[in-house]
CSV table of C-alpha atoms and ligand atoms in Angstrom, one decimal:
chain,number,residue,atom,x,y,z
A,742,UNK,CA,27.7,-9.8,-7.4
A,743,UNK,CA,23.9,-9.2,-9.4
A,744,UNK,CA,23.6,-5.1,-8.8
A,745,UNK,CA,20.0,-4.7,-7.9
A,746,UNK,CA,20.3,-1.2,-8.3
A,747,UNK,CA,20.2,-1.7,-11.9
A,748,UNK,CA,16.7,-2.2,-12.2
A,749,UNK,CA,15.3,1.1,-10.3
A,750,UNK,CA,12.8,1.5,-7.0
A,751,UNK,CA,9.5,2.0,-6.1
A,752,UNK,CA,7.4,3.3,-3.5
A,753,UNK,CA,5.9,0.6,-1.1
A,754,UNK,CA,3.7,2.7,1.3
A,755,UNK,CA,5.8,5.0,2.9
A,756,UNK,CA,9.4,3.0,1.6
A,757,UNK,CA,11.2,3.6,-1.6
A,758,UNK,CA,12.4,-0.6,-2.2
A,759,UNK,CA,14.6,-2.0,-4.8
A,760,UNK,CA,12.0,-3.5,-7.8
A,761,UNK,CA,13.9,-6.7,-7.1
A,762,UNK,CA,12.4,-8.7,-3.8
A,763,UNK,CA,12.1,-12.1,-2.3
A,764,UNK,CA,9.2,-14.2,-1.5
A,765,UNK,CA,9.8,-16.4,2.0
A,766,UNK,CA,6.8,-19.0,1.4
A,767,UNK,CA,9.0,-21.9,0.0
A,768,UNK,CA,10.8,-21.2,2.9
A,769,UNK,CA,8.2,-23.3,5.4
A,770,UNK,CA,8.1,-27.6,4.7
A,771,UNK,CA,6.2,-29.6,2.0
A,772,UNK,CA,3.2,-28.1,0.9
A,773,UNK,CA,4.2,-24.7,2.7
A,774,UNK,CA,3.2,-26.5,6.3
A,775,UNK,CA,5.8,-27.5,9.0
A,776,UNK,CA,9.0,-26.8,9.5
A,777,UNK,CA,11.6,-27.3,5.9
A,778,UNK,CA,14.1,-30.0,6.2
A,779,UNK,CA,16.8,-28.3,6.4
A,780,UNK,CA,16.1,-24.8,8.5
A,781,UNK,CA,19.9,-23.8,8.2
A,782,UNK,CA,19.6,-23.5,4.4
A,783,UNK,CA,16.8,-21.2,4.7
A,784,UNK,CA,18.5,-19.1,7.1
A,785,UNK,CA,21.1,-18.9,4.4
A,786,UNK,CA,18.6,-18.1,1.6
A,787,UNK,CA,17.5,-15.1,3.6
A,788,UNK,CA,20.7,-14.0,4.6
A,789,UNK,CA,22.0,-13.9,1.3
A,790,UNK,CA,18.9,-12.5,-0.5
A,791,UNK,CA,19.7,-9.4,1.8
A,792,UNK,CA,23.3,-9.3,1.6
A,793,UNK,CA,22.7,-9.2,-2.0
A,794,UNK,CA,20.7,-5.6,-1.9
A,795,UNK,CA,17.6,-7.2,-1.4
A,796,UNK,CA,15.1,-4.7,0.5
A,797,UNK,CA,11.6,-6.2,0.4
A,798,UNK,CA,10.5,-9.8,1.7
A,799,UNK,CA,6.6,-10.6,1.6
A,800,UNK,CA,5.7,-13.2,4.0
A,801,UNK,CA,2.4,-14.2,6.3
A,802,UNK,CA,1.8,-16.1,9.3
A,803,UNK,CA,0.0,-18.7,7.6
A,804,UNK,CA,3.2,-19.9,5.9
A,805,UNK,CA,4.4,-23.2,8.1
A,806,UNK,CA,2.1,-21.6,10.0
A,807,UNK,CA,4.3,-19.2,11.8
A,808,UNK,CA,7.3,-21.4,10.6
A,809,UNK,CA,8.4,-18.7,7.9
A,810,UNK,CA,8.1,-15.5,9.8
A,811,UNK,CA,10.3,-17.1,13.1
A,812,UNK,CA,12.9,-18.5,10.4
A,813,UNK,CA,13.0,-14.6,8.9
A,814,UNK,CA,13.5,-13.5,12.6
A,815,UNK,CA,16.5,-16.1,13.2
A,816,UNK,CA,18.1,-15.0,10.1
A,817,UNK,CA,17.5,-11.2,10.0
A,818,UNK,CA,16.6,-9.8,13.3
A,819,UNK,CA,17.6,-6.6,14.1
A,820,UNK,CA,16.2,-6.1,11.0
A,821,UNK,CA,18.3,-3.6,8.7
A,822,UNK,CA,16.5,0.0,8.8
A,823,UNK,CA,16.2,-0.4,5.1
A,824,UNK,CA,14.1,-3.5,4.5
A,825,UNK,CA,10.6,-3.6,4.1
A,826,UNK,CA,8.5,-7.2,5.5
A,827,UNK,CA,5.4,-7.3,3.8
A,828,UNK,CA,3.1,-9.8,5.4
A,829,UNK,CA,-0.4,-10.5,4.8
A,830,UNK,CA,-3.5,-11.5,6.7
A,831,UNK,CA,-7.1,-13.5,5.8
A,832,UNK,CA,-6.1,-17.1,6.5
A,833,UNK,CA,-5.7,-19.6,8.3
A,834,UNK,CA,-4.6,-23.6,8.2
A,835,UNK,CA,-6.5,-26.4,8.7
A,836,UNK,CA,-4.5,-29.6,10.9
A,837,UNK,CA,-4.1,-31.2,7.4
A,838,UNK,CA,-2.4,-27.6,6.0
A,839,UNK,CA,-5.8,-26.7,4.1
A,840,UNK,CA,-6.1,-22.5,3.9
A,841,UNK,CA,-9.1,-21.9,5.5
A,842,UNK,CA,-10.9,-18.3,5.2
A,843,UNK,CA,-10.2,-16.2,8.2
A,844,UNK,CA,-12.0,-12.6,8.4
A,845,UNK,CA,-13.6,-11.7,10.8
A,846,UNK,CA,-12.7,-8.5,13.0
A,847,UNK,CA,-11.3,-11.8,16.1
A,848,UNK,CA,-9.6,-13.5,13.0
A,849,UNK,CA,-7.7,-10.3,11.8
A,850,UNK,CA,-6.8,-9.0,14.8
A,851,UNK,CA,-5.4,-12.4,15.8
A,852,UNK,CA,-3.4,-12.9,12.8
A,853,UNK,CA,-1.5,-9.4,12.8
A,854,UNK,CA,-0.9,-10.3,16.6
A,855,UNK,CA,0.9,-13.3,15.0
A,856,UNK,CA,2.6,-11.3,12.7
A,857,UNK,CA,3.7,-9.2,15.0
A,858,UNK,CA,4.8,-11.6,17.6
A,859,UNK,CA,6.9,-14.1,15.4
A,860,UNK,CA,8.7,-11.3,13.3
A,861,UNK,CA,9.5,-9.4,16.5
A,862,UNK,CA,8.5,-6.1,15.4
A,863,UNK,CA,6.2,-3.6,17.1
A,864,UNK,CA,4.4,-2.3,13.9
A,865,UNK,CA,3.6,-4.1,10.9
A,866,UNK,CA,5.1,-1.9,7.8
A,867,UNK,CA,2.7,-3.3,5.0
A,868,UNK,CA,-0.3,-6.0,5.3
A,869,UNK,CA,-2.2,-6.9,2.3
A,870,UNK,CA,-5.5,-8.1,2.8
A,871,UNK,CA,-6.0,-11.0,0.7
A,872,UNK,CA,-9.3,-11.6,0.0
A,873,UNK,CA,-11.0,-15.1,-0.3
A,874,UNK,CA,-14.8,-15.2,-1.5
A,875,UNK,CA,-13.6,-18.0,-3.4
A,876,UNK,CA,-10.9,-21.3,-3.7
A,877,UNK,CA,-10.0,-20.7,-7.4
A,878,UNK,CA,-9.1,-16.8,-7.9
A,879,UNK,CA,-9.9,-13.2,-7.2
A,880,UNK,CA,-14.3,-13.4,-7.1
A,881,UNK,CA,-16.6,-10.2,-7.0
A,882,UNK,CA,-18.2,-9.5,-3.4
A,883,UNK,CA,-17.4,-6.4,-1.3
A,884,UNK,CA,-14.4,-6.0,1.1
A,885,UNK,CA,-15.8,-3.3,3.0
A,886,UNK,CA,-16.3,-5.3,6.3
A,887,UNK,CA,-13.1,-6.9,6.1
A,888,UNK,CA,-10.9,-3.7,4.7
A,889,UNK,CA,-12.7,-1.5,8.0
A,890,UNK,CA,-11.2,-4.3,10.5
A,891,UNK,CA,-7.7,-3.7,9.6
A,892,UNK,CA,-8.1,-0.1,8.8
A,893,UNK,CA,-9.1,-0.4,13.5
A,894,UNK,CA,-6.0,-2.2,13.3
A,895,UNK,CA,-4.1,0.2,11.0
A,896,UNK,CA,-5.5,3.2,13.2
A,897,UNK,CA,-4.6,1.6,16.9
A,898,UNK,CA,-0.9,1.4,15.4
A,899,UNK,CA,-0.4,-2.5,14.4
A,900,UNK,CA,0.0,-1.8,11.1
A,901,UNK,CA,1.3,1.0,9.0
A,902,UNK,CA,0.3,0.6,5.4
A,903,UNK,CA,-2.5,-1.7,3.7
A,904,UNK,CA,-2.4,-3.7,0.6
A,905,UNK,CA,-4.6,-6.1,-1.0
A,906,UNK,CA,-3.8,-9.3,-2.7
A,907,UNK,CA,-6.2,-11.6,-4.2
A,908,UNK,CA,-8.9,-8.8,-5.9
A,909,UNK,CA,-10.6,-7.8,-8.7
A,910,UNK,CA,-10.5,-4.3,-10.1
A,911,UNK,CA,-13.8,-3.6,-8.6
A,912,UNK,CA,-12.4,-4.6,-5.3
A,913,UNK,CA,-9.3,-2.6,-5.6
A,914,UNK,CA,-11.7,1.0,-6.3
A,915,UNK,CA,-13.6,-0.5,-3.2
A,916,UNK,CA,-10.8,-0.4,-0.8
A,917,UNK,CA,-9.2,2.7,-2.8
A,918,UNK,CA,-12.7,4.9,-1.9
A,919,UNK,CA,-12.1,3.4,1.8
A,920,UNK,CA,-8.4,4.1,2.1
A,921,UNK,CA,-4.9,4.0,1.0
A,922,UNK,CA,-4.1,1.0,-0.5
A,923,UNK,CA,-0.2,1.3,-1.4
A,924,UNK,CA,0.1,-2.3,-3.1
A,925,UNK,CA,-1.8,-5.0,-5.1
A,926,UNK,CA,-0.4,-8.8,-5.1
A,927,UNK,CA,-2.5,-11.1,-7.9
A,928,UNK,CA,-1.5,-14.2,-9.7
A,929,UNK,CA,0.3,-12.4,-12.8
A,930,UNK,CA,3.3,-14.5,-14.8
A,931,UNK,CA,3.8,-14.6,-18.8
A,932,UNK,CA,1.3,-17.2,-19.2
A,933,UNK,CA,-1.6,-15.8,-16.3
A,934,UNK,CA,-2.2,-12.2,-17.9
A,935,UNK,CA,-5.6,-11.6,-16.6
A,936,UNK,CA,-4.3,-8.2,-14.6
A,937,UNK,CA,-2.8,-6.7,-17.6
A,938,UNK,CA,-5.1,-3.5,-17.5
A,939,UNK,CA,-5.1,-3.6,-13.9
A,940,UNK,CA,-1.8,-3.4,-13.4
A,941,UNK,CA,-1.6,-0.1,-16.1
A,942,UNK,CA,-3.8,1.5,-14.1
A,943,UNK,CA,-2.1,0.9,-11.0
A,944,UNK,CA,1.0,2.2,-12.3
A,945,UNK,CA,-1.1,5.4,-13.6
A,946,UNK,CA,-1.8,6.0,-9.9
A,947,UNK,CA,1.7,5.0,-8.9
A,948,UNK,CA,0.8,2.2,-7.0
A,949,UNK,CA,3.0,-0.7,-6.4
A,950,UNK,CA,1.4,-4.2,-8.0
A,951,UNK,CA,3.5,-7.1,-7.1
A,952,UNK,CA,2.9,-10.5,-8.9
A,953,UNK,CA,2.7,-13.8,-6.8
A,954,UNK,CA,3.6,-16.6,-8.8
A,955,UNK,CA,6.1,-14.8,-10.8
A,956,UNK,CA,8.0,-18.1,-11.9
A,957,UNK,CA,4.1,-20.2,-12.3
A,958,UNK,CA,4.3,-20.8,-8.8
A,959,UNK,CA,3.9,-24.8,-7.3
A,960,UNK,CA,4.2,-25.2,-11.3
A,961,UNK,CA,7.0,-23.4,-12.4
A,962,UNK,CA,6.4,-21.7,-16.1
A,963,UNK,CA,7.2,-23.9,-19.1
A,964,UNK,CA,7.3,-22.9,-22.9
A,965,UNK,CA,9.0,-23.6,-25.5
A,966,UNK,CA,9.0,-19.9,-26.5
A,967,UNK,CA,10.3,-19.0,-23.1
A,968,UNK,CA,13.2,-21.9,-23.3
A,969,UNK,CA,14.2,-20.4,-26.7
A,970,UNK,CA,14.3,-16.7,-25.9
A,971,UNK,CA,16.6,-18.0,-22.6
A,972,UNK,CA,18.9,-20.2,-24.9
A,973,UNK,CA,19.4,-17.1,-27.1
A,974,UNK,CA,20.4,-15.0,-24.7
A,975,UNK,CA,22.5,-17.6,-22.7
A,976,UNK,CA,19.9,-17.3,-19.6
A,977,UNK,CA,17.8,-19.5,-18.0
A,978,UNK,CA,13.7,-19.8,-18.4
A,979,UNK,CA,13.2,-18.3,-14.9
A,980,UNK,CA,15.7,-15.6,-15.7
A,981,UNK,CA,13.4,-14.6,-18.3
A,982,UNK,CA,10.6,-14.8,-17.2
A,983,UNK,CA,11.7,-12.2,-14.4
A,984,UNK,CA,13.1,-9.6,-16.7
A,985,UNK,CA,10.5,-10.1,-18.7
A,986,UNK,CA,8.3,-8.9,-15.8
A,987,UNK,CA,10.1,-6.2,-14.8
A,988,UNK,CA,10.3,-4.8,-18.6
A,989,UNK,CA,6.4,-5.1,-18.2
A,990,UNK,CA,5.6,-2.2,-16.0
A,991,UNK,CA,7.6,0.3,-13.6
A,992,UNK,CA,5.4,-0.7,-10.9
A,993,UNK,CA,5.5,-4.4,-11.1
A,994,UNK,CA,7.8,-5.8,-7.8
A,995,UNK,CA,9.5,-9.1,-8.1
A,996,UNK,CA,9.2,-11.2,-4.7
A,997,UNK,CA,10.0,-14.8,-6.5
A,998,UNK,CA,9.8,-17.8,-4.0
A,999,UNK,CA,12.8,-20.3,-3.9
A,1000,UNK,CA,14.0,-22.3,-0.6
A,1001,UNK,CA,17.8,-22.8,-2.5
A,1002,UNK,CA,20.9,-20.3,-2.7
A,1003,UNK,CA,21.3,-21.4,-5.7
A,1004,UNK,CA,18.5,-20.6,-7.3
A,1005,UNK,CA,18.3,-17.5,-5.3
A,1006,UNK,CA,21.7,-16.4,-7.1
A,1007,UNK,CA,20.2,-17.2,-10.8
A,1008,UNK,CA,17.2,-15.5,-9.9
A,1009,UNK,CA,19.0,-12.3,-8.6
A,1010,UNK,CA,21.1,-12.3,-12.2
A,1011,UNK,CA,17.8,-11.2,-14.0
A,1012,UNK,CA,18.7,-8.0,-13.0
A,1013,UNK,CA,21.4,-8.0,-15.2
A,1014,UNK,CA,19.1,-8.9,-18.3
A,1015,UNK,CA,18.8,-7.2,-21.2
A,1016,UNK,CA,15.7,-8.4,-23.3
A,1017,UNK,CA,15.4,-7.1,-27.1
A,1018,UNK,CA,12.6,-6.0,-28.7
A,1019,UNK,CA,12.4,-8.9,-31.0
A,1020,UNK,CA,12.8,-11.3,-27.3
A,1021,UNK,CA,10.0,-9.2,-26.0
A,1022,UNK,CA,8.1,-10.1,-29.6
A,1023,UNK,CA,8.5,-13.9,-28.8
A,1024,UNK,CA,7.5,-13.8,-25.2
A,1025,UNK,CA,4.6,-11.9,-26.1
A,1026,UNK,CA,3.1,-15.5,-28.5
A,1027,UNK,CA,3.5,-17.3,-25.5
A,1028,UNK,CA,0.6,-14.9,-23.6
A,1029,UNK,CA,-1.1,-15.1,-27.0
A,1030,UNK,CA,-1.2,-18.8,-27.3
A,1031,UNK,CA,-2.7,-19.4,-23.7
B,378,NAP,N1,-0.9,-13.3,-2.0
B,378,NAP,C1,-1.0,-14.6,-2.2
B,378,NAP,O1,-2.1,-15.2,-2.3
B,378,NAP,C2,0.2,-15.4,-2.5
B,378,NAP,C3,0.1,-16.7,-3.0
B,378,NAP,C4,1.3,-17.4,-3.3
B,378,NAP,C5,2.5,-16.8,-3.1
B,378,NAP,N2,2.6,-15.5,-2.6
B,378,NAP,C6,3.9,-14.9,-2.4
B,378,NAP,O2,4.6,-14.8,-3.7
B,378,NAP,C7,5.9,-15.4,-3.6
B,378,NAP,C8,6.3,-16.0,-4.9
B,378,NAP,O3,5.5,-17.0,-5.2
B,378,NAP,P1,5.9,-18.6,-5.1
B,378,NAP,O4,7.2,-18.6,-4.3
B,378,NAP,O5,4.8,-19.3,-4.6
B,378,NAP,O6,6.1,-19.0,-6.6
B,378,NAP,P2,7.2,-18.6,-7.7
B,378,NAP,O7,8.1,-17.5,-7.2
B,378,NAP,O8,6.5,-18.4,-8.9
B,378,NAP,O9,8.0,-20.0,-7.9
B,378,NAP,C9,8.6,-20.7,-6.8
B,378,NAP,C10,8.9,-22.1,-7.3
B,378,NAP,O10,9.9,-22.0,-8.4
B,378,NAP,C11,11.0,-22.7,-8.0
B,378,NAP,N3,12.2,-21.9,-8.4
B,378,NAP,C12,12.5,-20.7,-7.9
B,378,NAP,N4,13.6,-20.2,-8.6
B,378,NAP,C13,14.0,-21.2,-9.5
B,378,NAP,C14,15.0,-21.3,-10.4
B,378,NAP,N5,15.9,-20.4,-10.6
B,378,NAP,N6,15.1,-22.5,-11.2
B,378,NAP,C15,14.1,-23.4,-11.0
B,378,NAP,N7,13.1,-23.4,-10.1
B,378,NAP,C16,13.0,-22.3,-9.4
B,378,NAP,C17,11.0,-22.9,-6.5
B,378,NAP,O11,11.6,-24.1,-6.1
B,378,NAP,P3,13.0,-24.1,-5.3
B,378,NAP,O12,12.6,-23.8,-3.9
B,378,NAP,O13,13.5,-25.4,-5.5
B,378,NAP,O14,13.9,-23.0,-5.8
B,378,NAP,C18,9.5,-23.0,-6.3
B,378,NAP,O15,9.0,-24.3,-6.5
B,378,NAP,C19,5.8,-16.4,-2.4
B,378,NAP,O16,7.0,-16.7,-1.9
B,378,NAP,C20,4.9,-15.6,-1.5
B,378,NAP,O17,5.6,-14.7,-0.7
B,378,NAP,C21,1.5,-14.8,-2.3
């Protein structure tokens, strides 16, 4: 079995977690809407992620919607006292599945009463914020409105510790003047290295930053750089592109997506990787190439 140990902790609000997580969003149907086609296998995914060591699962209402968070209550509830659900609020679907802003104080306050309803849990340990001025990326604008609504929430006892997700670095010193804010989740992979100072500065303040997307997301990572460093070190691409990651930054937490066992095992095994300086060398052209 992959020991998650291996590759240290860090502090997610008032938690110390394993640097190693799970991400539940592949866990929903087609397109992250409806129910999956086969709800016993992702039972099993989440069962095994945390009989593997795994201690951190980032979710949101919004995935299926509600779909994900019931299927992690089926499979884990009573949770163990160790893990940490990270779930994450700002919105909503549309019939056809589109993601459709959802911010105001009503919309907040509805959507952590989902959380809270279809995980089964009385308080919600970390909700990041995830910000949506615009369909394409993080876009300037301030979060003050939005970061005061869940900060009611935070205070009447619905949630215990804030993140954002979705920000720019502005946006981050915005909601840091406002409050704690014990996590950051951006877009960040080998090839999408647009939070590379962020994410040092983070760190500096020993804050956890936690990349969505870690394997390129609804199109997983391809290079030929990448395919090389794995076939030297008798690993796969995604393998890599994990360690790689977690050689990046102390702070950085891994929460990559997967609906399959299998690739939940081969994913875990990254903890076991050993990258070179000279692989670090190569991986680095493939950010330089962009
Ligand atoms: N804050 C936000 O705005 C935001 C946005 C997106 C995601 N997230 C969170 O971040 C988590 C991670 O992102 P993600 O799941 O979208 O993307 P990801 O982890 O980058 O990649 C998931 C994709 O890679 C495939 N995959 C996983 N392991 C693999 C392997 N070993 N070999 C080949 N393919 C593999 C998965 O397919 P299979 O299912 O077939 O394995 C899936 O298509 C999500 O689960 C979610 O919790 C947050």
């Amino acid at each position: 079995m992959t020991h998650l140990s291996k590759v240290g902790t860090f502090q997610l609000g008032g938690r110390t977690v394993k640097r190693f997580g799970y991400g539940a969003m592949q866990l929903a149907g087609p397109g992250v809407f409806g129910p999956p086609k086969d709800r016993n296998a992702a039972l099993a995914v989440l069962r095994e992620a945390v009989k593997s060591g795994v201690d951190h699962i980032d979710t949101s209402d919004a995935y299926g919607p509600h779909v994900t968070n019931q299927i992690i209550r089926e499979a884990l509830h009573p949770y163990p006292k160790d893990l940490v659900i990270v779930t994450k609020v700002g919105a909503t679907r549309g019939p056809q599945g589109s993601w459709d802003p959802a911010f105001s104080a009503e919309d907040l306050t509805s959507q952590v009463h989902d959380n809270l309803r279809n995980l089964g849990v009385d308080t919600l340990e970390v909700v990041n914020l995830r910000i949506m001025f615009n369909a394409l990326g993080p876009a300037e604008g301030s979060i003050e409105a939005q970061l005061s609504s869940l900060m009611k929430l935070q205070r009447e006892g619905k949630v215990r510790h804030i993140g954002l997700s979705n920000v720019t670095a502005k946006q981050v010193e915005e909601g840091r003047a406002m409050t704690e804010i014990v996590c950051v989740q951006n877009l960040y992979n080998l090839a999408h290295r647009h939070d590379d100072a962020l994410i040092d500065s983070l760190a500096a303040s020993g804050i956890a930053y936690v990349p969505f997307f870690p394997l390129g997301g609804f199109s997983p990572l391809q290079s030929s750089a990448l395919s090389d460093v794995a076939r030297q070190l008798g690993a796969t691409p995604m393998q890599v592109a994990l360690a790689w990651l977690l050689r990046r930054s102390p702070n950085i937490l891994l929460i990559p997506g997967t609906s399959s066992v299998e690739h939940l095992r081969e994913n875990l095994a990254a903890a076991e990787l050993e990258l070179s300086e000279g692989a670090m060398k190569a991986l680095e052209r493939i950010t330089s190439s962009r």
